[in-house]
XYZ file of C-alpha atoms in Angstrom:
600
model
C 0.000 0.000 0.000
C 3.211 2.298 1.030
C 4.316 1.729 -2.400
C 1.301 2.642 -4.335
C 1.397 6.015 -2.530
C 4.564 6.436 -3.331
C 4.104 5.542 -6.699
C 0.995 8.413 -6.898
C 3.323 10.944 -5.381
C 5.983 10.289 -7.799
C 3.565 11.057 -10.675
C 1.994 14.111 -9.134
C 5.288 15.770 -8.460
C 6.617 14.799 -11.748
C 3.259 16.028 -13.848
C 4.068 19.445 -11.171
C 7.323 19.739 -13.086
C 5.989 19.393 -16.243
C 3.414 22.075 -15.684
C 6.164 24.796 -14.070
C 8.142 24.315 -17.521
C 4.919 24.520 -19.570
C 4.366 27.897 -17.616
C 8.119 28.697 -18.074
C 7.942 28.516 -21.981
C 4.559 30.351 -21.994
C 6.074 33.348 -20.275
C 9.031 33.092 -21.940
C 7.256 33.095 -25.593
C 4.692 36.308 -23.774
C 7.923 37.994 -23.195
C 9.395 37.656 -26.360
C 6.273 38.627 -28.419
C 5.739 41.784 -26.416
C 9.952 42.789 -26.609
C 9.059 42.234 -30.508
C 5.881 44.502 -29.924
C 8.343 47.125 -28.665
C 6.958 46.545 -25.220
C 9.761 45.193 -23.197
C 8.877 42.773 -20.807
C 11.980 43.787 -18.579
C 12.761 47.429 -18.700
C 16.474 47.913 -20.176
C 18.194 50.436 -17.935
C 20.937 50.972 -19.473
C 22.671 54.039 -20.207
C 23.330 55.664 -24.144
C 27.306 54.656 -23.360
C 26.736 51.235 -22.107
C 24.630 50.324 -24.935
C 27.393 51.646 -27.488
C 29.972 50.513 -25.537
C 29.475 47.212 -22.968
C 32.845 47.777 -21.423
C 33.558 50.547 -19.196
C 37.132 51.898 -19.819
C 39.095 54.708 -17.853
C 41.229 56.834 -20.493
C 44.558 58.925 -19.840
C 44.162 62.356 -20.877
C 47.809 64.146 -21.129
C 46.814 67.984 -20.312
C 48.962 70.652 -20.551
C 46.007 73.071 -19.357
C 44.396 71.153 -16.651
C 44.871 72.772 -13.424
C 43.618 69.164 -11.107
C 45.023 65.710 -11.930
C 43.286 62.986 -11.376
C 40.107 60.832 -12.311
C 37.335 63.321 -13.688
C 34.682 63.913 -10.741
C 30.953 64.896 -10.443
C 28.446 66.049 -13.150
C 30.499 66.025 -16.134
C 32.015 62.503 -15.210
C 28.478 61.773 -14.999
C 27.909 62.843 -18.472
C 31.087 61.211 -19.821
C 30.021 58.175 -18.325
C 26.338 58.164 -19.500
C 27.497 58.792 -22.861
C 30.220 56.469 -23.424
C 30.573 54.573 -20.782
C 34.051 55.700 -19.662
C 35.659 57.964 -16.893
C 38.639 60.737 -17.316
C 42.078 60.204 -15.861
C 43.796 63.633 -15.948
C 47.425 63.755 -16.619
C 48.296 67.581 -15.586
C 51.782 68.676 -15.988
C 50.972 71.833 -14.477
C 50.378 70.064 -11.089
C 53.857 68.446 -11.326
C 57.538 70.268 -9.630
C 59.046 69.439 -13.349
C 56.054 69.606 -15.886
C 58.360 69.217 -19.133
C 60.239 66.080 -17.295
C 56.792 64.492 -17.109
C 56.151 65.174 -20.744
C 59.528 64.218 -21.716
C 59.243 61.024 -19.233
C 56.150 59.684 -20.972
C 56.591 60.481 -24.786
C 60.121 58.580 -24.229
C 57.613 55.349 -23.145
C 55.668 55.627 -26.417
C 52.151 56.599 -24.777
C 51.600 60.417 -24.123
C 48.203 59.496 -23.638
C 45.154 58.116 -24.855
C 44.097 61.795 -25.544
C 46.522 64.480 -25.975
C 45.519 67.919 -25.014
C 48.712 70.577 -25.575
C 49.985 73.154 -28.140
C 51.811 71.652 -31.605
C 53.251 74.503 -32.506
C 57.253 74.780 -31.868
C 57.906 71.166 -33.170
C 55.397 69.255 -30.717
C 53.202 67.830 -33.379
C 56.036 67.317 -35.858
C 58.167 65.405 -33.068
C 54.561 63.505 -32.169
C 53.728 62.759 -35.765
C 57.199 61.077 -36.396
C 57.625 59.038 -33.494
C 54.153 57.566 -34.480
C 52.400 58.766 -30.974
C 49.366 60.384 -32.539
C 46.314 58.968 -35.105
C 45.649 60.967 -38.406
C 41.876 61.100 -38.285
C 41.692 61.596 -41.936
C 39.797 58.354 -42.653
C 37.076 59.454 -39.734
C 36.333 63.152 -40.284
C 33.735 62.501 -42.401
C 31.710 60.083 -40.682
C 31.542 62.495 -37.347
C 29.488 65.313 -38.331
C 30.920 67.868 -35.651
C 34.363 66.945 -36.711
C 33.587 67.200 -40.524
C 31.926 71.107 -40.260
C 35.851 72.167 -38.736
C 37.610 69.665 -41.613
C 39.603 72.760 -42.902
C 40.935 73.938 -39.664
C 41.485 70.223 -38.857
C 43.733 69.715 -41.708
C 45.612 73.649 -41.723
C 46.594 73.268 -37.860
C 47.779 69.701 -38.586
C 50.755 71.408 -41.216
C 52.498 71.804 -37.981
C 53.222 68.085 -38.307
C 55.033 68.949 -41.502
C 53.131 66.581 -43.503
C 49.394 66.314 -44.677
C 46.611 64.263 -42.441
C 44.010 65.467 -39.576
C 46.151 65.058 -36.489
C 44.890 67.356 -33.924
C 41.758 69.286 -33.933
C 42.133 73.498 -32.775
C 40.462 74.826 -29.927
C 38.386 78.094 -29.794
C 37.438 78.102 -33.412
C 35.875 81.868 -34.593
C 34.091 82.755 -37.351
C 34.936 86.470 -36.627
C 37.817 88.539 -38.205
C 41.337 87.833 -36.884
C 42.099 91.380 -36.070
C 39.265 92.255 -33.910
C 39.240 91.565 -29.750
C 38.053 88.084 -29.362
C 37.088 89.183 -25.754
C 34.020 90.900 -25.202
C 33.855 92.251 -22.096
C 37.352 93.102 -20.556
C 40.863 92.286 -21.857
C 42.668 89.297 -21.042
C 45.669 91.113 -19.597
C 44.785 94.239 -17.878
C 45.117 96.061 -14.544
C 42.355 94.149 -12.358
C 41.913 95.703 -8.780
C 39.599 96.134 -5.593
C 37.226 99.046 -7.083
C 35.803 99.764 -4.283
C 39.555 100.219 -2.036
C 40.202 102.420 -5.459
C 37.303 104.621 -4.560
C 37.831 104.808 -0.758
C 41.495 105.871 -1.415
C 40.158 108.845 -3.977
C 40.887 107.370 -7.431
C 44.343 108.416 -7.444
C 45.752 109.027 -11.385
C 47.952 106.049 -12.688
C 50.386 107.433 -15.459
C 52.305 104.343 -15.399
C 53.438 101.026 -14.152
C 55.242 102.236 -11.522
C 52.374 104.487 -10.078
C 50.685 101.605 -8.554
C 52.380 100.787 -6.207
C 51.822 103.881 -3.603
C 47.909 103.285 -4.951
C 47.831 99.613 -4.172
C 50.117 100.888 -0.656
C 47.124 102.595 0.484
C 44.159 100.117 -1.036
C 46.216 97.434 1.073
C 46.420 99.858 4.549
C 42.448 100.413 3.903
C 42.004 96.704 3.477
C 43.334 95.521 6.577
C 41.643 91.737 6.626
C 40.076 89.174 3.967
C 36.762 88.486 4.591
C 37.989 85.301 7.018
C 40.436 87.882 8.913
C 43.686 86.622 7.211
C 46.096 89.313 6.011
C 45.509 90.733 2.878
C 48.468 92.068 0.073
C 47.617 93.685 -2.728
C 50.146 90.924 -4.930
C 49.616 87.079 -4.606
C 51.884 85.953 -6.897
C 52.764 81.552 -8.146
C 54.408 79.557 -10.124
C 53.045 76.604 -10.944
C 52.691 78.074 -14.673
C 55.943 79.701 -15.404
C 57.355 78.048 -18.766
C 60.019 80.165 -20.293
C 60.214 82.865 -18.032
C 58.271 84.036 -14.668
C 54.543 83.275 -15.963
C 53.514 86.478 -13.835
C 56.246 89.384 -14.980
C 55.898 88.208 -18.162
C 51.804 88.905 -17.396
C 52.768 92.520 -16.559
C 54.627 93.093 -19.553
C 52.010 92.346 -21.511
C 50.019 95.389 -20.056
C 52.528 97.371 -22.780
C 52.104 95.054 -25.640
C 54.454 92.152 -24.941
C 53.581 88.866 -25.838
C 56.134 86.436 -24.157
C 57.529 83.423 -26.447
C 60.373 81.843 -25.135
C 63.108 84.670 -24.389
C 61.647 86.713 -26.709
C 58.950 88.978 -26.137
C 56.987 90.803 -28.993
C 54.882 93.928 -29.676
C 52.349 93.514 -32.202
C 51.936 97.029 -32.879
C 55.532 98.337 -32.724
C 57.283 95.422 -33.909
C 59.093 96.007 -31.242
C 61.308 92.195 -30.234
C 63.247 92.411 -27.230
C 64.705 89.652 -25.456
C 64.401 88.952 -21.634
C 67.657 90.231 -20.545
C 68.640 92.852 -22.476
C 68.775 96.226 -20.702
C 65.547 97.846 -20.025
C 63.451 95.288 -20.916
C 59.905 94.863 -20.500
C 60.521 92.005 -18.658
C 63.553 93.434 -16.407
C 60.940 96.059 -15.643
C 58.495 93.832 -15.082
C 60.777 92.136 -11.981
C 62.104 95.510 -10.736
C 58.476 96.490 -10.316
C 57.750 92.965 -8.895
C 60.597 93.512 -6.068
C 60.283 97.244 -4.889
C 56.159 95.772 -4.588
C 57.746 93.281 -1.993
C 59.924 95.685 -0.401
C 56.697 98.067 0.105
C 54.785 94.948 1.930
C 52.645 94.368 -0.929
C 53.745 91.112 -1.937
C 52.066 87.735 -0.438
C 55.264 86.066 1.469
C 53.713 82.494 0.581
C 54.100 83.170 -2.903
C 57.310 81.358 -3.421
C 55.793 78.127 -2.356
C 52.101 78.754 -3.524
C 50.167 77.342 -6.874
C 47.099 78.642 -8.696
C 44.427 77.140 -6.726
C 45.730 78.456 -3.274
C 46.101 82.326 -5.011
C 42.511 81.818 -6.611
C 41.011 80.961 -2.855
C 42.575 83.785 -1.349
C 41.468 86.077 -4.281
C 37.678 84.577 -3.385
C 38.272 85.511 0.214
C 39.178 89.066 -0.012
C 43.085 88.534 0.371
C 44.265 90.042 -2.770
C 43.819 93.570 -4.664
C 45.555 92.784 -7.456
C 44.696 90.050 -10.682
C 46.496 89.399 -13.009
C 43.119 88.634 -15.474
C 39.524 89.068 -15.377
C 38.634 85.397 -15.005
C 40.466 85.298 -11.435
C 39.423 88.300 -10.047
C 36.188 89.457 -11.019
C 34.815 85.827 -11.389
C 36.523 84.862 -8.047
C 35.503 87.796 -5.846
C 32.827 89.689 -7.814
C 29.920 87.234 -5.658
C 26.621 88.770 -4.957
C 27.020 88.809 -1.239
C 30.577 91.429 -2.074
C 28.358 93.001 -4.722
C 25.512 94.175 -2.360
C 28.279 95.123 -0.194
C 29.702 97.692 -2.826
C 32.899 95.885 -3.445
C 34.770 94.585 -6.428
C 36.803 94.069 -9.086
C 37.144 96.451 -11.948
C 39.749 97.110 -14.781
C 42.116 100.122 -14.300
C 43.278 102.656 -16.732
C 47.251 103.030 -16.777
C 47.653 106.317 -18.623
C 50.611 105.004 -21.190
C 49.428 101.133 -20.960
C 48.504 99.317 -23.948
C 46.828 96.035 -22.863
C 47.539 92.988 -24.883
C 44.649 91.258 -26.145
C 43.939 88.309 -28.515
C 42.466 88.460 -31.735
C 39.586 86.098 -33.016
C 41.005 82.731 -34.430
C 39.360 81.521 -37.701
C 41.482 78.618 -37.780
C 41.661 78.258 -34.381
C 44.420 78.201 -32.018
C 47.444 76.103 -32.187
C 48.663 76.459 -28.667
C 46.039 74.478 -28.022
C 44.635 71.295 -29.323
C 43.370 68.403 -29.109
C 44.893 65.054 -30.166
C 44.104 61.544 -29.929
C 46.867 58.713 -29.210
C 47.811 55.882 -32.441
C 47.615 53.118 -29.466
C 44.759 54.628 -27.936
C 42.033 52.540 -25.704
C 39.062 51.875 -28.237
C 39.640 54.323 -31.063
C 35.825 55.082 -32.248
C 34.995 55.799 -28.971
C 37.471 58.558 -28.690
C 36.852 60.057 -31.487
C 32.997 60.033 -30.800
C 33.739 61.832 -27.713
C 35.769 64.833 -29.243
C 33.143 64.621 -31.911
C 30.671 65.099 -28.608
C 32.512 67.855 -27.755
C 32.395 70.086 -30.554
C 28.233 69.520 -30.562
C 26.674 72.692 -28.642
C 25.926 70.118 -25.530
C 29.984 69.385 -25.657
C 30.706 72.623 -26.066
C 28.340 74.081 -23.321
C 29.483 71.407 -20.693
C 33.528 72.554 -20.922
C 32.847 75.389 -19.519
C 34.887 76.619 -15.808
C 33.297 77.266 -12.460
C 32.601 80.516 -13.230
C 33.174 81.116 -16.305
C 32.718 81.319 -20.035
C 30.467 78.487 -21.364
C 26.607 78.730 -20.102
C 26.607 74.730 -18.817
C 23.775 71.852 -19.624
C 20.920 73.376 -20.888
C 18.165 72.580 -18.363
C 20.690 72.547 -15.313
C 21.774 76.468 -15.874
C 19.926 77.766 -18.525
C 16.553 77.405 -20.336
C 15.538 78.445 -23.830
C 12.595 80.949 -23.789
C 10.150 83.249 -25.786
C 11.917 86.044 -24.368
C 15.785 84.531 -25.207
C 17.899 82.565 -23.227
C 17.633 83.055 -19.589
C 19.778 81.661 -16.058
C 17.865 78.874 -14.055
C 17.603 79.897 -10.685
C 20.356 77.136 -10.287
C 22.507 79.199 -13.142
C 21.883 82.385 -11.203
C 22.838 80.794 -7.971
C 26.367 80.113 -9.502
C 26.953 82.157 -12.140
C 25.387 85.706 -10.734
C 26.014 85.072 -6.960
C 29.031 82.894 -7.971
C 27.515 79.853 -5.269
C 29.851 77.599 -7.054
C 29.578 75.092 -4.302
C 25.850 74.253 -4.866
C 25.159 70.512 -5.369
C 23.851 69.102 -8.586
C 20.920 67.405 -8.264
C 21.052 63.618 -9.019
C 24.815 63.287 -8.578
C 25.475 61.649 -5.403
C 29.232 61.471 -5.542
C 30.879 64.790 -5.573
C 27.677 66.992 -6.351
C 29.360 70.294 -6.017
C 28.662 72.308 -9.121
C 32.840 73.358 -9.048
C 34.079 70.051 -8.316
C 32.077 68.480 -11.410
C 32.898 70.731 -14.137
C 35.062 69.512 -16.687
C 39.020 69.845 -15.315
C 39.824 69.594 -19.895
C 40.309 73.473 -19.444
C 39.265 72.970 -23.290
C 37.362 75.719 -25.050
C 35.965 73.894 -27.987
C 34.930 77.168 -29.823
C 35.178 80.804 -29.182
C 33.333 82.792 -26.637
C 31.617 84.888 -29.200
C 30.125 81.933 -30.955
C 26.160 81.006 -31.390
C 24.631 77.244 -31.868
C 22.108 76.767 -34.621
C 19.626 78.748 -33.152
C 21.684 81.825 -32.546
C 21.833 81.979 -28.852
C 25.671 82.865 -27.620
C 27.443 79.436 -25.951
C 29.103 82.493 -23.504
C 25.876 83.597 -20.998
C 27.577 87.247 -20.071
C 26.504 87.821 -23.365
C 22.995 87.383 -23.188
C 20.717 90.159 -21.936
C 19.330 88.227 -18.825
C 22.759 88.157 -17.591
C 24.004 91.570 -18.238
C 20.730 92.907 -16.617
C 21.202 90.884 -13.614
C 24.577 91.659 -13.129
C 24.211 95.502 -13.121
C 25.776 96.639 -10.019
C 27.011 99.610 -7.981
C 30.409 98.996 -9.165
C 30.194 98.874 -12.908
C 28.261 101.892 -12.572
C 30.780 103.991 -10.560
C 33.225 102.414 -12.968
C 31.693 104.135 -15.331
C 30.914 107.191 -13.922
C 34.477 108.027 -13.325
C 35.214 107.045 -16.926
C 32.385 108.827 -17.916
C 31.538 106.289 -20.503
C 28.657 104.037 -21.012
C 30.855 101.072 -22.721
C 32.036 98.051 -21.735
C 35.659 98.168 -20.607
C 37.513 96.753 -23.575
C 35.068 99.198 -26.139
C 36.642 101.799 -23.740
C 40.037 101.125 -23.561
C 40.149 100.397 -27.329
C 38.660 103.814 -28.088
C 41.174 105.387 -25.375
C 44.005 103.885 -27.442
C 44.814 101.008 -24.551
C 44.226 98.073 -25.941
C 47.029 95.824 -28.358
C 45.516 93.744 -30.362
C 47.513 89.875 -31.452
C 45.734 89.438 -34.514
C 44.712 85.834 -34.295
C 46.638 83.847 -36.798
C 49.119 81.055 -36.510
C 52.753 80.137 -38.172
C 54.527 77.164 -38.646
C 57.814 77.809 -36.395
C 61.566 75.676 -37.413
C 61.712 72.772 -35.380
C 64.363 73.638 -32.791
C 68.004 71.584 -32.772
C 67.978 69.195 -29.902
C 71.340 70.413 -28.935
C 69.543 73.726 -28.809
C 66.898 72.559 -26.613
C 68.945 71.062 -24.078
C 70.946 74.896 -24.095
C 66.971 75.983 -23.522
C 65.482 73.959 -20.778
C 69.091 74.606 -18.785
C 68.244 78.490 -19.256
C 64.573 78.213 -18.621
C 65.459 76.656 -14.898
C 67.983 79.346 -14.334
C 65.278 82.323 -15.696
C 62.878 80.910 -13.605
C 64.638 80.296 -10.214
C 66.383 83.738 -10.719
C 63.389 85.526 -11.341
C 61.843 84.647 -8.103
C 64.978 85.467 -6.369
C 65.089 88.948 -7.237
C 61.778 89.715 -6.838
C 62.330 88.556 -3.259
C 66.004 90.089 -2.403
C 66.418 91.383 0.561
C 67.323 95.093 -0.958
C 68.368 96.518 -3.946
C 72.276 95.387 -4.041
C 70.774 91.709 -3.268
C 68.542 92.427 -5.890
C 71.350 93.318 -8.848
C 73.854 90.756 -7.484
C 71.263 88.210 -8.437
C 70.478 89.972 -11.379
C 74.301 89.801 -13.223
C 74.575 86.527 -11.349
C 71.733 85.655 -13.651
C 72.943 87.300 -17.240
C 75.995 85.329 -16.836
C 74.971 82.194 -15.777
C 72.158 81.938 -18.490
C 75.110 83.138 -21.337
C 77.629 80.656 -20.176
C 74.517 78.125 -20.815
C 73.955 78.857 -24.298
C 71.246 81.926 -23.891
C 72.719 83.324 -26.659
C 72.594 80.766 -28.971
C 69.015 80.142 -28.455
C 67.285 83.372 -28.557
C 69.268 83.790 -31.896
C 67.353 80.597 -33.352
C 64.260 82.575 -31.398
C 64.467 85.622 -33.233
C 64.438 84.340 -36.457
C 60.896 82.776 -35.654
C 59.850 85.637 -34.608
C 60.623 87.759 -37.549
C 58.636 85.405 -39.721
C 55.992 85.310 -36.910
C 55.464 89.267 -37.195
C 55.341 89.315 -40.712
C 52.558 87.362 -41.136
C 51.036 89.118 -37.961
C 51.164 92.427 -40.322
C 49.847 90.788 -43.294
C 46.891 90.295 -41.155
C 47.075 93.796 -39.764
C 46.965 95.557 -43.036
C 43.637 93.410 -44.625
C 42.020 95.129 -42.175
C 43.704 98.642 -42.661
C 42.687 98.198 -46.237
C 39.492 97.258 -45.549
């Protein structure tokens, strides 16, 4: 009887199995039909990048312009990520002691990078090009529709290889003339100072260079405290960016004209070339002006040891009068909270000045570019993501903290009847520069500044409109400019009794030097030449700092003939010979440019 049972339970539980497949297949079959319906059974949650691309790859981005190393963070690698499934790893020479030996160091291995992001003028592309380290895109231009509409400026930069192909891809392309400002609102080297110290001290009359420092004396006695209670000087000076030469003398030269290439520094205008050391050079002057600044009190005594990102804090805090550029201290300091307060940054007038500014680049700008490795990580996707990023969503995401491009449409800004206007999240950080305000969505590192792209690429120039016409740069748009009118810009230009915007100003007062915006194809320099260089460049560099920081003024031009013959015995000579003769080439085709427009 025990077995029967058995027997009957045997067959139940094996007709049970028989009907859980049965059910399996039916549901199985459902599911298919309604997937082929184009109603998914199970919803597919994957991103646009994961789709494309199954494997998630990190890439090694060599940067010459990135100011943070390290993996990408935040909303843009958020974007990255979503749309090709990869992440950033930032390669930034500029955070290194020895930038070039890190350069040097990894093109000796083969692999730069699987991106390349640098200049390829003075030999870089040619070296890059020979040794194999960089892919011709030639063969892809045409299938990537961003990439195709800048094929011409694609293929003219890449002559710097010395050969035809599409090698590297310009940044800040214009389609306006090469001889007009490509800034809009103030010049890119100019006098930047506390307005509001300016005005409590009585405006006091700058003729020259030299008259600032009694001016910036007394703006620093008013000052007293940053806004934390930390000492403030009216100089914070670093050098985490000096190349040839002290990055920031070779800043205040160009308030006369002086564009700084090497040892050489050139006037547009004038056609003036000087080198570095000769007597009574811009730059000399530049570090004599630099060291009786430091033996007034004016000059930050953590300077010496300080980079960018510790000057741009203190600049946000209050603890500095003077910048350098428009982008540090206006977009640092200039926050709502300091605006309601009547304080400020504004551009300064120096009677005989002649602020250097950059001309619009047509082709775009060679100091610059883009680049992607030969042995790159998965080729098409890197070339779909610098195709991304000359799109108008690419080109609106690279903009800075606070800054230049207007950011993801949606996030900062919204298309309207009435023109583009700032989301109240775009206001927040953009008008009352809240750059720490947290994305929403973005759980790891949501803080607007941290998540912005650390590229330091401008894709395009400031000036230029997507399809629809509306400017990628949001201080041009009306919304902005009206809520951004302040008691500053208006006593600014009360006392200039003018209505314009600074650089309309200073180019109608006969301040401004314009760098028409073309580019030249520069001798490859002799390596013996270049060793003879990058000995000089340490010595320039160390020196420089030295003297502005002597202890008084027969310190000061010890150090100074210390330098001139040290840097001779090293080859000095030699080099800015080679130099020159670039340069001469350089400025003739800087006057061809000037005279289409005379003639026009």
């Amino acid at each position: 009887m025990s077995r029967m049972k058995k027997q009957k339970k045997n067959h139940c539980a094996h007709g049970m199995q028989q009907r859980i497949v049965s059910m399996i297949l039916v549901c199985n079959m459902a599911a298919y039909t309604l997937t082929g319906c184009g109603l998914p059974f199970v919803q597919d949650t994957r991103t646009e990048g994961e789709k494309k691309y199954p494997e998630m790859i990190t890439i090694d981005v060599f940067d010459s312009y990135a100011n943070v190393k390290g993996l990408q963070r935040g909303w843009f690698a958020q974007t990255v990520k979503d749309k090709f499934n990869m992440q950033l790893n930032i390669i930034a020479p500029n955070q290194e002691d020895n930038g070039r030996a890190t350069y040097e160091t990894m093109r000796a291995s083969g692999k730069l990078g699987d991106l390349i992001i640098s200049n390829v003028d003075e030999g870089v592309l040619q070296e890059l090009v020979r040794e194999g380290q960089v892919l011709d895109m030639t063969p892809y231009l045409d299938t990537h529709p961003n990439l195709k509409k800048y094929k011409e400026e694609i293929e003219n930069v890449s002559l710097f290889s010395g050969t035809e192909g599409a090698f590297a891809v310009p940044s800040e392309i214009s389609s306006l003339p090469a001889t007009d400002p490509s800034e809009f609102k103030e010049p890119t080297n100019a006098p930047f100072i506390r307005w509001d110290l300016y005005k409590e001290v009585g405006y006091p009359a700058v003729d020259t260079l030299e008259d600032l420092i009694p001016v910036l004396s007394d703006m620093q006695n008013k000052a007293k405290v940053s806004d934390s209670g930390n000492p403030v000087y009216a100089f914070s000076l670093f050098r985490d960016w000096d190349a040839g030469a002290m990055q920031n003398a070779g800043a205040l030269a160009a308030l006369y004209g002086y564009d700084t290439e090497g040892f050489l520094m050139l006037n547009p205008d004038t056609g003036d070339i000087q080198d570095l050391l000769q007597k009574d050079s811009m730059y000399l002057r530049a570090l004599d002006f630099l060291f009786e600044a430091n033996q007034a009190g004016l000059v930050d005594p953590e300077s010496k040891t300080q980079r960018y990102d510790t000057v741009a804090s203190k600049m946000k805090d209050g603890a500095v009068l003077y910048s350098f550029w428009p982008w540090m201290g206006e977009s640092l300091y200039n926050s709502d909270d300091h605006l309601n307060e009547e304080k400020g940054f504004a551009t300064l007038q120096i009677k005989d000045a002649s602020y250097l500014c950059w001309g619009n680049t047509p082709g775009g700008k060679p100091s610059c570019c883009i680049m992607i490795g030969k042995d790159a990580k998965d080729k098409d996707r890197l070339l779909d993501f610098v195709d991304w990023l000359y799109s108008p969503e690419g080109i609106e995401c690279c903009g800075s903290p606070t800054g230049n491009y207007r950011g993801p449409k949606g996030l900062t800004w919204e298309d309207t009847e009435e023109g583009p206007k700032l989301t109240e999240f775009g206001e927040d950080v953009f008008v009352m520069m809240n750059t720490e305000r947290e994305v929403e969505g973005i759980e790891v590192n949501p803080r607007w500044d941290i998540g912005t792209s650390a590229l330091n690429y401008k894709p395009l120039a400031l000036h230029e409109v997507d399809d629809r016409g509306i400017p990628y740069c949001y201080q041009l748009w009306q919304d902005y400019i009206d809520k951004t009118r302040t008691s500053v810009t208006e006593d600014w230009m009360k006392h200039y009794n003018t209505n314009q915007q600074s650089i309309a100003y200073l180019l109608q007062q006969g301040n401004l030097t314009v760098m028409p915006g073309v580019y030249w194809v520069s001798e490859q320099m002799p390596e013996f030449l270049k060793t003879m260089e990058e000995q000089c460049r340490q010595a320039l560099v160390d020196y420089s700092w030295s003297m502005v920081f002597a202890a008084d003024r027969k310190e000061y031009e010890r150090l100074k003939g210390e330098m001139t013959d040290i840097l001779i015995r090293l080859g000095y000579r030699e080099v800015i010979e080679f130099e020159r003769q670039q340069e001469l080439k350089r400025l003739s085709l800087l006057q061809e440019a000037a005279e289409v427009r005379y003639d026009s």
